[in-house]
CSV table of C-alpha atoms in Angstrom, one decimal:
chain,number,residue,atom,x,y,z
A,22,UNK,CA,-9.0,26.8,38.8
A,23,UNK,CA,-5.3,26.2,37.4
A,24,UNK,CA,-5.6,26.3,33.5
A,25,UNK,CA,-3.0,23.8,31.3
A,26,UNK,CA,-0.5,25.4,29.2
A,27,UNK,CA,-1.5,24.9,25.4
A,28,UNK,CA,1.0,23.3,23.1
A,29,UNK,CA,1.6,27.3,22.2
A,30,UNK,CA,2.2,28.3,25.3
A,31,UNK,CA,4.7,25.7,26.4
A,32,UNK,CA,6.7,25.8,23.1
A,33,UNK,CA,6.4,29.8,23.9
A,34,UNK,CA,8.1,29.4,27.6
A,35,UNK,CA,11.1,26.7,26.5
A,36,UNK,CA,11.6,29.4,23.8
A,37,UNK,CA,12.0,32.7,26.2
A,38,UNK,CA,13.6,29.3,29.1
A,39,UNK,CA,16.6,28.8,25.8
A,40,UNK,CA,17.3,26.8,22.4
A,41,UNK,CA,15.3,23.3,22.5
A,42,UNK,CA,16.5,20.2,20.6
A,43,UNK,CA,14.9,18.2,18.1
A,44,UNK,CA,14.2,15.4,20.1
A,45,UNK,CA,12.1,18.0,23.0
A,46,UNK,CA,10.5,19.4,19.7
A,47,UNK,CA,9.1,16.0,18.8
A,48,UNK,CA,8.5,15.2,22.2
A,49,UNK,CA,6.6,18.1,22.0
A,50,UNK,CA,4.4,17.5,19.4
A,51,UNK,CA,3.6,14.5,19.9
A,52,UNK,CA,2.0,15.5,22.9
A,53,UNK,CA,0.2,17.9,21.9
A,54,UNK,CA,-1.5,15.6,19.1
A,55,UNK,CA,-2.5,12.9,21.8
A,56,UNK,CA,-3.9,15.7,23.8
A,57,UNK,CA,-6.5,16.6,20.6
A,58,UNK,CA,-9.4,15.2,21.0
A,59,UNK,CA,-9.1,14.4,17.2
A,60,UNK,CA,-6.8,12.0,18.2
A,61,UNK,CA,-8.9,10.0,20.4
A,62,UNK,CA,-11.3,10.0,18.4
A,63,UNK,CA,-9.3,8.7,15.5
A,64,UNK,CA,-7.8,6.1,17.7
A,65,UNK,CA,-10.9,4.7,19.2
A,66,UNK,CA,-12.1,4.5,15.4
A,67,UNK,CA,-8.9,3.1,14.3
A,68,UNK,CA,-9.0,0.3,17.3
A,69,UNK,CA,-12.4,-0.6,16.3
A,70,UNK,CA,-10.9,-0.7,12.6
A,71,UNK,CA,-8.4,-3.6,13.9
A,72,UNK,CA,-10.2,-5.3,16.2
A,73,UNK,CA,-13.3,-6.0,13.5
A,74,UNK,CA,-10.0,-6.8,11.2
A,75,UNK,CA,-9.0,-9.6,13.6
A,76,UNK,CA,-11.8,-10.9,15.7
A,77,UNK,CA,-15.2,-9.9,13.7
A,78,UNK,CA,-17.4,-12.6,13.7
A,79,UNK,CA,-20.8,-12.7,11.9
A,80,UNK,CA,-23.7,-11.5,14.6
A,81,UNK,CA,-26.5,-14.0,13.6
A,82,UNK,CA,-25.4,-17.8,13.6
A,83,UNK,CA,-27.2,-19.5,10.4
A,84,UNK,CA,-29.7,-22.3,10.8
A,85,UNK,CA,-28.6,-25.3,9.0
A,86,UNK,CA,-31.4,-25.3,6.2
A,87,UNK,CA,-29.9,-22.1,5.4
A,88,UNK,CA,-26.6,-23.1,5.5
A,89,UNK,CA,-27.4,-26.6,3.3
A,90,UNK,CA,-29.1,-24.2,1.0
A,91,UNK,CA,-26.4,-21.7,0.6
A,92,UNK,CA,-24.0,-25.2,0.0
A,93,UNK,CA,-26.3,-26.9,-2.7
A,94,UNK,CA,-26.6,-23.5,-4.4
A,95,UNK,CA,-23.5,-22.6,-4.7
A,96,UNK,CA,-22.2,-26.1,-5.5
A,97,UNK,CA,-25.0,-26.3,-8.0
A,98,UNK,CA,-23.7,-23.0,-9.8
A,99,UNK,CA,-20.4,-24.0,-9.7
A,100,UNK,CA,-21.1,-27.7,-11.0
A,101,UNK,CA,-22.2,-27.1,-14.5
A,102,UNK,CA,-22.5,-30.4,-16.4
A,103,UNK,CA,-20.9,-29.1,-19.8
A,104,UNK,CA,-19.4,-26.0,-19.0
A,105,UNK,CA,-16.0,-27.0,-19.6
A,106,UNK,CA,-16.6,-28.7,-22.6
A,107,UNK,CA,-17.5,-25.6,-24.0
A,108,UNK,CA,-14.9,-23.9,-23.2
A,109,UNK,CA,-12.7,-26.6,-24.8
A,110,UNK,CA,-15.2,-25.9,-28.1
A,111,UNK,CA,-14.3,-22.8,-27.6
A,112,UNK,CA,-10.7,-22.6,-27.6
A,113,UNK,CA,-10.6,-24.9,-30.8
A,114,UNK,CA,-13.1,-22.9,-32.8
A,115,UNK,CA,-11.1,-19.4,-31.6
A,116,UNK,CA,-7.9,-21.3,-33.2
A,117,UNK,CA,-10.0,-22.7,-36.8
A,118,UNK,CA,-10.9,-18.7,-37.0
A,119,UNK,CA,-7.5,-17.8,-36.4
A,120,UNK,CA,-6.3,-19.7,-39.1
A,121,UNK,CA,-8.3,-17.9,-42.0
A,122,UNK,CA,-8.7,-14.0,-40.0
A,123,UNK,CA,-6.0,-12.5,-41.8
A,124,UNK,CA,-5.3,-9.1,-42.9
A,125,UNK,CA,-7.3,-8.0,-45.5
A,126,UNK,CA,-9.1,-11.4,-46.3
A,127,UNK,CA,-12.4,-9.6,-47.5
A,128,UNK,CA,-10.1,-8.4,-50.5
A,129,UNK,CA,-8.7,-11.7,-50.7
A,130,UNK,CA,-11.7,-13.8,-52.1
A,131,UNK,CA,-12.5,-17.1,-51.8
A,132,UNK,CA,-12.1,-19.2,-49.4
A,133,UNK,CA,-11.8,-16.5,-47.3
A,134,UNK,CA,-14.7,-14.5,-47.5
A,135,UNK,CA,-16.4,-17.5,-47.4
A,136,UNK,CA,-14.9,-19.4,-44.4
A,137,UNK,CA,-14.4,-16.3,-41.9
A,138,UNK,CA,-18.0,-15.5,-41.7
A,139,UNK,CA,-18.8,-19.4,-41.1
A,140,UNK,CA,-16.0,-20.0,-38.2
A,141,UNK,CA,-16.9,-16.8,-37.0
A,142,UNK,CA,-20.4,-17.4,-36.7
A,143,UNK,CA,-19.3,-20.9,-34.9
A,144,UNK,CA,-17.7,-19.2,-32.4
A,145,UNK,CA,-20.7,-16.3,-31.4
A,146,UNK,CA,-22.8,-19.5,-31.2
A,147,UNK,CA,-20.3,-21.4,-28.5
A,148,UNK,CA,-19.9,-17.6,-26.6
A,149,UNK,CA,-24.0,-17.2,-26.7
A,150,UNK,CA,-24.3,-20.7,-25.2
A,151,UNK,CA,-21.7,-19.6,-22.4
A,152,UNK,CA,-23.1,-16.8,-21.6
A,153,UNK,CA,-26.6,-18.7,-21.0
A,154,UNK,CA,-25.1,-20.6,-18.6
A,155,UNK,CA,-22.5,-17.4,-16.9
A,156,UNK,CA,-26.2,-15.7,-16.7
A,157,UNK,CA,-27.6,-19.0,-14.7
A,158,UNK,CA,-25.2,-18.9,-12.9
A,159,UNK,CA,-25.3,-15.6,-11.8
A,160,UNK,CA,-28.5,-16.1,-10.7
A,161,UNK,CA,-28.2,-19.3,-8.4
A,162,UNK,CA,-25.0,-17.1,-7.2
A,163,UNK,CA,-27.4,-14.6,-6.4
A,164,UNK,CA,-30.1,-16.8,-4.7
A,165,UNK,CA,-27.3,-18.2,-2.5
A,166,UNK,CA,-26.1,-15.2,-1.2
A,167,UNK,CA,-29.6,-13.8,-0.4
A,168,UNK,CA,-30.1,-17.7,1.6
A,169,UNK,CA,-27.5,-16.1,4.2
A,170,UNK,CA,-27.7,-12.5,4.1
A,171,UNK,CA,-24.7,-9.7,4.4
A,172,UNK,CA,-24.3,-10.8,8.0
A,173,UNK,CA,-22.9,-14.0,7.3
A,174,UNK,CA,-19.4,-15.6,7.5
A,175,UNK,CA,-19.3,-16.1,3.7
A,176,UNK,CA,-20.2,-12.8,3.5
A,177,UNK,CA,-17.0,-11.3,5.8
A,178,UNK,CA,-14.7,-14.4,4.4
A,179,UNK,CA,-15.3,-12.9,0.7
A,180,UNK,CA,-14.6,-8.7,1.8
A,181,UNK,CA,-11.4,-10.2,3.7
A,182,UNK,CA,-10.2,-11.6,0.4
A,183,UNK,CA,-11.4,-8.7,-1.5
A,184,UNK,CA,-8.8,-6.8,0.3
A,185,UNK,CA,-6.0,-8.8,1.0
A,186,UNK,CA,-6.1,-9.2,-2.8
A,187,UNK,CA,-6.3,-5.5,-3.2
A,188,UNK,CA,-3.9,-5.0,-0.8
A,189,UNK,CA,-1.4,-7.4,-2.8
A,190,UNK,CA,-2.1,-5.4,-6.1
A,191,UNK,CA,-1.2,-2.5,-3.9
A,192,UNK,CA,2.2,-3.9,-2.9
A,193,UNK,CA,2.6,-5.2,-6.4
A,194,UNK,CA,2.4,-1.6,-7.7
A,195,UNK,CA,4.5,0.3,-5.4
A,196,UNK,CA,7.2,-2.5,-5.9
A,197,UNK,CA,7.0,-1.7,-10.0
A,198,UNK,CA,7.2,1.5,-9.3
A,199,UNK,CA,10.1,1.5,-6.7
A,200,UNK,CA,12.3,-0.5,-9.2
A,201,UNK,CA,11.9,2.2,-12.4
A,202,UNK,CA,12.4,4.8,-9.8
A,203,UNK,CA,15.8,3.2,-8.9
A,204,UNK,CA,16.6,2.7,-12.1
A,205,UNK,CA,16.1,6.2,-13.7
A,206,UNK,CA,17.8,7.6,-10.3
A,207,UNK,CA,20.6,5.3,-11.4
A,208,UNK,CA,20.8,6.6,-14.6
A,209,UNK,CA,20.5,10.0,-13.9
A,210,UNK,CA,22.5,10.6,-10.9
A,211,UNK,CA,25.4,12.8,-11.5
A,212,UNK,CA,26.4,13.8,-8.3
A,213,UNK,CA,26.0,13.6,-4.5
A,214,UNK,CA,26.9,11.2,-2.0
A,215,UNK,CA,25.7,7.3,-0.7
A,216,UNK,CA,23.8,8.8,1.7
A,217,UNK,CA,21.8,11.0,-0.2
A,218,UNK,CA,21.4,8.4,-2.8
A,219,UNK,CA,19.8,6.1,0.0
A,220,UNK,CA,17.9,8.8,1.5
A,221,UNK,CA,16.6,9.9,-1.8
A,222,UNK,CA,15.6,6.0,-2.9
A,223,UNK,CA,14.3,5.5,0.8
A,224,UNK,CA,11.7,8.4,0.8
A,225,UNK,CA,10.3,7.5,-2.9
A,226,UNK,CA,9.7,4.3,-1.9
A,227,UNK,CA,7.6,5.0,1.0
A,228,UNK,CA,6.0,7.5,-2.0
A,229,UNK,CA,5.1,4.9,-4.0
A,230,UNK,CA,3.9,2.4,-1.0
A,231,UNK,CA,1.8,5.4,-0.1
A,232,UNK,CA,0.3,5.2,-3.1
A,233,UNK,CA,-0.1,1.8,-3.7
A,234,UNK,CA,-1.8,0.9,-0.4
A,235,UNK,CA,-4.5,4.3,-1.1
A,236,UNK,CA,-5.0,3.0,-4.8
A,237,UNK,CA,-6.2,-0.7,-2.6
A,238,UNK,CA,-7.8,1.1,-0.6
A,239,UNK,CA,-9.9,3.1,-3.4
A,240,UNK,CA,-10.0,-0.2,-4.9
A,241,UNK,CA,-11.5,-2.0,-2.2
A,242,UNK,CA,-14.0,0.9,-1.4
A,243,UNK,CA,-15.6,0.2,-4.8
A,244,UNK,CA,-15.3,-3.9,-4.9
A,245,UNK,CA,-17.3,-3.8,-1.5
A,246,UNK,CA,-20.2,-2.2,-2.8
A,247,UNK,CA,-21.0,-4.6,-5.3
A,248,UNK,CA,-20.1,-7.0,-2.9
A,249,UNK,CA,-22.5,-6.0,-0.5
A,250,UNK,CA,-25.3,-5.5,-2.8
A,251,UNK,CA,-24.9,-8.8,-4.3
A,252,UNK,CA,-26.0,-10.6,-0.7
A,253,UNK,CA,-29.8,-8.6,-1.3
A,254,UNK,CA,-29.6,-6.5,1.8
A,255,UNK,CA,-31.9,-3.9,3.1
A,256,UNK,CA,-30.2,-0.3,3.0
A,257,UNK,CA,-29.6,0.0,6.6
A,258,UNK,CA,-27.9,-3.4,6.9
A,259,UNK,CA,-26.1,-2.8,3.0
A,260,UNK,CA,-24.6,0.9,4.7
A,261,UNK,CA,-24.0,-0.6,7.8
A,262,UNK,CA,-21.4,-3.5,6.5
A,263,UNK,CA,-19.9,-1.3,4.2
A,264,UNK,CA,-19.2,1.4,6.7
A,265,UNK,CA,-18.1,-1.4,8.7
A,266,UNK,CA,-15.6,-2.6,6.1
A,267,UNK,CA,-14.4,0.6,5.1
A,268,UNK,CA,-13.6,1.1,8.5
A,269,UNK,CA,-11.5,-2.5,9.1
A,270,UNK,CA,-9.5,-1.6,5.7
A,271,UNK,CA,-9.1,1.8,6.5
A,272,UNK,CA,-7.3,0.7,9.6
A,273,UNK,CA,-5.4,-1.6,8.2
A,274,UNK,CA,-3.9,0.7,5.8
A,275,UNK,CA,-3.2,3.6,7.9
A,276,UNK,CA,-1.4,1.0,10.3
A,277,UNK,CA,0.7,-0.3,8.1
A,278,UNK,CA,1.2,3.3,6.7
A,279,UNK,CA,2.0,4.4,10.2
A,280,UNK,CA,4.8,1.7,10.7
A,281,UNK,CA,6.5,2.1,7.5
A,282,UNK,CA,6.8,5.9,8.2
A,283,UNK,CA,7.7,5.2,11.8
A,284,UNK,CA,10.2,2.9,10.7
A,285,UNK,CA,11.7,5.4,7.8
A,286,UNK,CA,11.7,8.2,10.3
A,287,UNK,CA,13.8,6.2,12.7
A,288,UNK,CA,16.3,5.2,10.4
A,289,UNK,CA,16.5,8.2,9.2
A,290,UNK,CA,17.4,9.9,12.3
A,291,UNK,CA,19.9,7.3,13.2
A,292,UNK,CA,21.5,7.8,9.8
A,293,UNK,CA,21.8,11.5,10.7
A,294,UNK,CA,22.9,10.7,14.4
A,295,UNK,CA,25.6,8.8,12.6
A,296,UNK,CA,26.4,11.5,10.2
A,297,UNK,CA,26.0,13.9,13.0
A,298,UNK,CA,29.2,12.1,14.6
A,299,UNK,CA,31.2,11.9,12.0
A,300,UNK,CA,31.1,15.3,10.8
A,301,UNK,CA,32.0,16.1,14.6
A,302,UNK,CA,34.9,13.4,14.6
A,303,UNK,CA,36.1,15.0,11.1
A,304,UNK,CA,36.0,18.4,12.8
A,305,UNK,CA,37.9,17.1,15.8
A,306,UNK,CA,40.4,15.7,13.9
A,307,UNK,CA,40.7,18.7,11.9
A,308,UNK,CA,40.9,20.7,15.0
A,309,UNK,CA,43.7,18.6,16.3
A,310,UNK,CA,45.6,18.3,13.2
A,311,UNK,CA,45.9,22.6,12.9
A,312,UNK,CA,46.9,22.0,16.7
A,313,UNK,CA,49.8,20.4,16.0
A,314,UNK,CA,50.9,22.2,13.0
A,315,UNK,CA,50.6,25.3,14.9
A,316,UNK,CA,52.8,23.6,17.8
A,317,UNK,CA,55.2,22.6,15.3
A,318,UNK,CA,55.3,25.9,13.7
A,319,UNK,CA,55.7,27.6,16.8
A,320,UNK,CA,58.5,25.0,18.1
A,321,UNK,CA,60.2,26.0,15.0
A,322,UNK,CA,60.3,29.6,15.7
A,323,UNK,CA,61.2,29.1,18.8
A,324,UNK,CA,64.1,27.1,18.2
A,325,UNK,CA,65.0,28.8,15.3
A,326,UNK,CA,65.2,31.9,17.4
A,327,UNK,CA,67.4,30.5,19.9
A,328,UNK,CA,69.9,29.3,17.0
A,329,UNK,CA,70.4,32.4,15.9
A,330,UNK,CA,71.4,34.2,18.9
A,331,UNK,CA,73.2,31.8,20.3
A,332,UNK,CA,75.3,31.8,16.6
A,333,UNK,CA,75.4,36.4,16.9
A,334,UNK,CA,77.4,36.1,20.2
């Protein structure tokens, strides 16, 4: 039985066949990763990932008591009659406090000491009512969730928007950080070229996307614990979807990961193509230009040459 050549071995015999480019060397490489068996394993993960990503739909379709349950719940919890007005109560007794908190006002007497502890004590009472009602709320919240179970499409529709909006806050923070980045390069840039510039910028941006998309991705992987608890599953089911969730984001973020670097590591390598040519064009050129000042010189002396004995005889 023939055996394959390892990734050692072949690199080995191109070495002792002569030089190999960069290109081969990739080429390489990358063949010997999708030979691993890490690699497939990865990738059938990472398909599963993408496909529960696009196309997951919730396994057990919910009778319609449930589902008219789950509705009048939640519009029931969301429906307070005199929630807002209280916040509007609120609002006006935060702004009659604000008016007599100042600094110092227990050293400044009366009517200070006197009305700070009254518009104070108005205010607690409007928060204690509005926390009565957050609390109810919670609970009919609660009810409604456990009426459909982890398994459900309200379930899946609220992780989905968990981390989109993760993923957002994500982009949001690698964008902050790319623009201080470019300013303090800015500012501190003393010398160099363009291209290094835009090489430099290039790779601390994908530094910060990097980070940005793992910090939603941390982010997420703690928001969908409490989001899957809050649905009163059993243990197997609660691991189950948030192993499964993990998974989907996981994917997500390693394939946009993969494409950004895919896409920096091809324009980098055209920019150094490009680079590559022009130094050769500038050598060329230099080449050819001590060419013909040699030529010139030596057409020079050789015409000078002839001058002179032509002028002796």
């Amino acid at each position: 039985i023939m055996r394959q050549p390892t990734g050692a071995q072949t690199v080995r015999r191109q070495q002792d066949e002569g030089p190999i480019t960069i290109e081969q060397a990739g080429l390489n490489l990358a063949k010997s990763i999708v030979a691993s068996p890490k690699f497939k394993v990865s990738f059938v993960l990472w398909a599963i990932g993408m496909f529960l990503c696009a196309f997951a739909a919730p396994p057990f379709q919910l009778t319609e008591e449930a589902s008219a349950r789950y509705e009048g719940l939640m519009d029931q919890a969301y429906s307070f009659e005199g929630y807002a007005e209280l916040e509007e109560k609120l609002g006006a007794a935060q702004r009659r406090l604000d008016e007599v908190h100042v600094f110092f006002w227990r050293m400044r007497g009366e009517p200070y000491t006197t009305l700070v502890p009254q518009r104070r004590a108005a205010v607690d009472q409007i928060k204690d009512q509005i926390r009565a009602l957050d609390k109810e709320r919670d609970l009919l919240v609660k009810e409604a969730k456990a009426t459909v179970g982890v398994w459900s499409q309200a379930a899946m529709d609220e992780a989905r928007g968990s981390f989109w909006s993760a993923f957002e806050q994500g982009k949001l923070f690698a964008q902050r950080r790319a623009f201080w980045n470019t300013l303090f390069m800015l500012m501190q840039r003393r010398e160099g070229g363009a291209l290094s510039f835009v090489i430099e910028w290039v790779l601390t941006a994908v530094a910060n996307f990097t980070l940005g998309l793992l910090g939603s991705l941390f982010y997420f992987s703690v928001a969908v614990l409490g989001l899957a608890w809050s649905y009163s599953p059993n243990m197997l089911s609660f691991l189950a979807f948030v192993g499964l969730a993990l998974l989907a984001a996981g994917s997500m973020v390693a394939t946009y990961l993969l494409a950004t670097y895919g896409a920096v590591a091809g324009g980098l390598y055209g920019l150094g193509k490009v680079a590559q040519a022009a130094e050769r064009q500038r050598l060329e050129q230099a080449h050819a230009e001590r060419a013909r000042i040699r030529r010139q010189q030596e057409g020079a002396g050789a015409g000078g040459g002839g001058y002179h004995h032509h002028h002796m005889e």
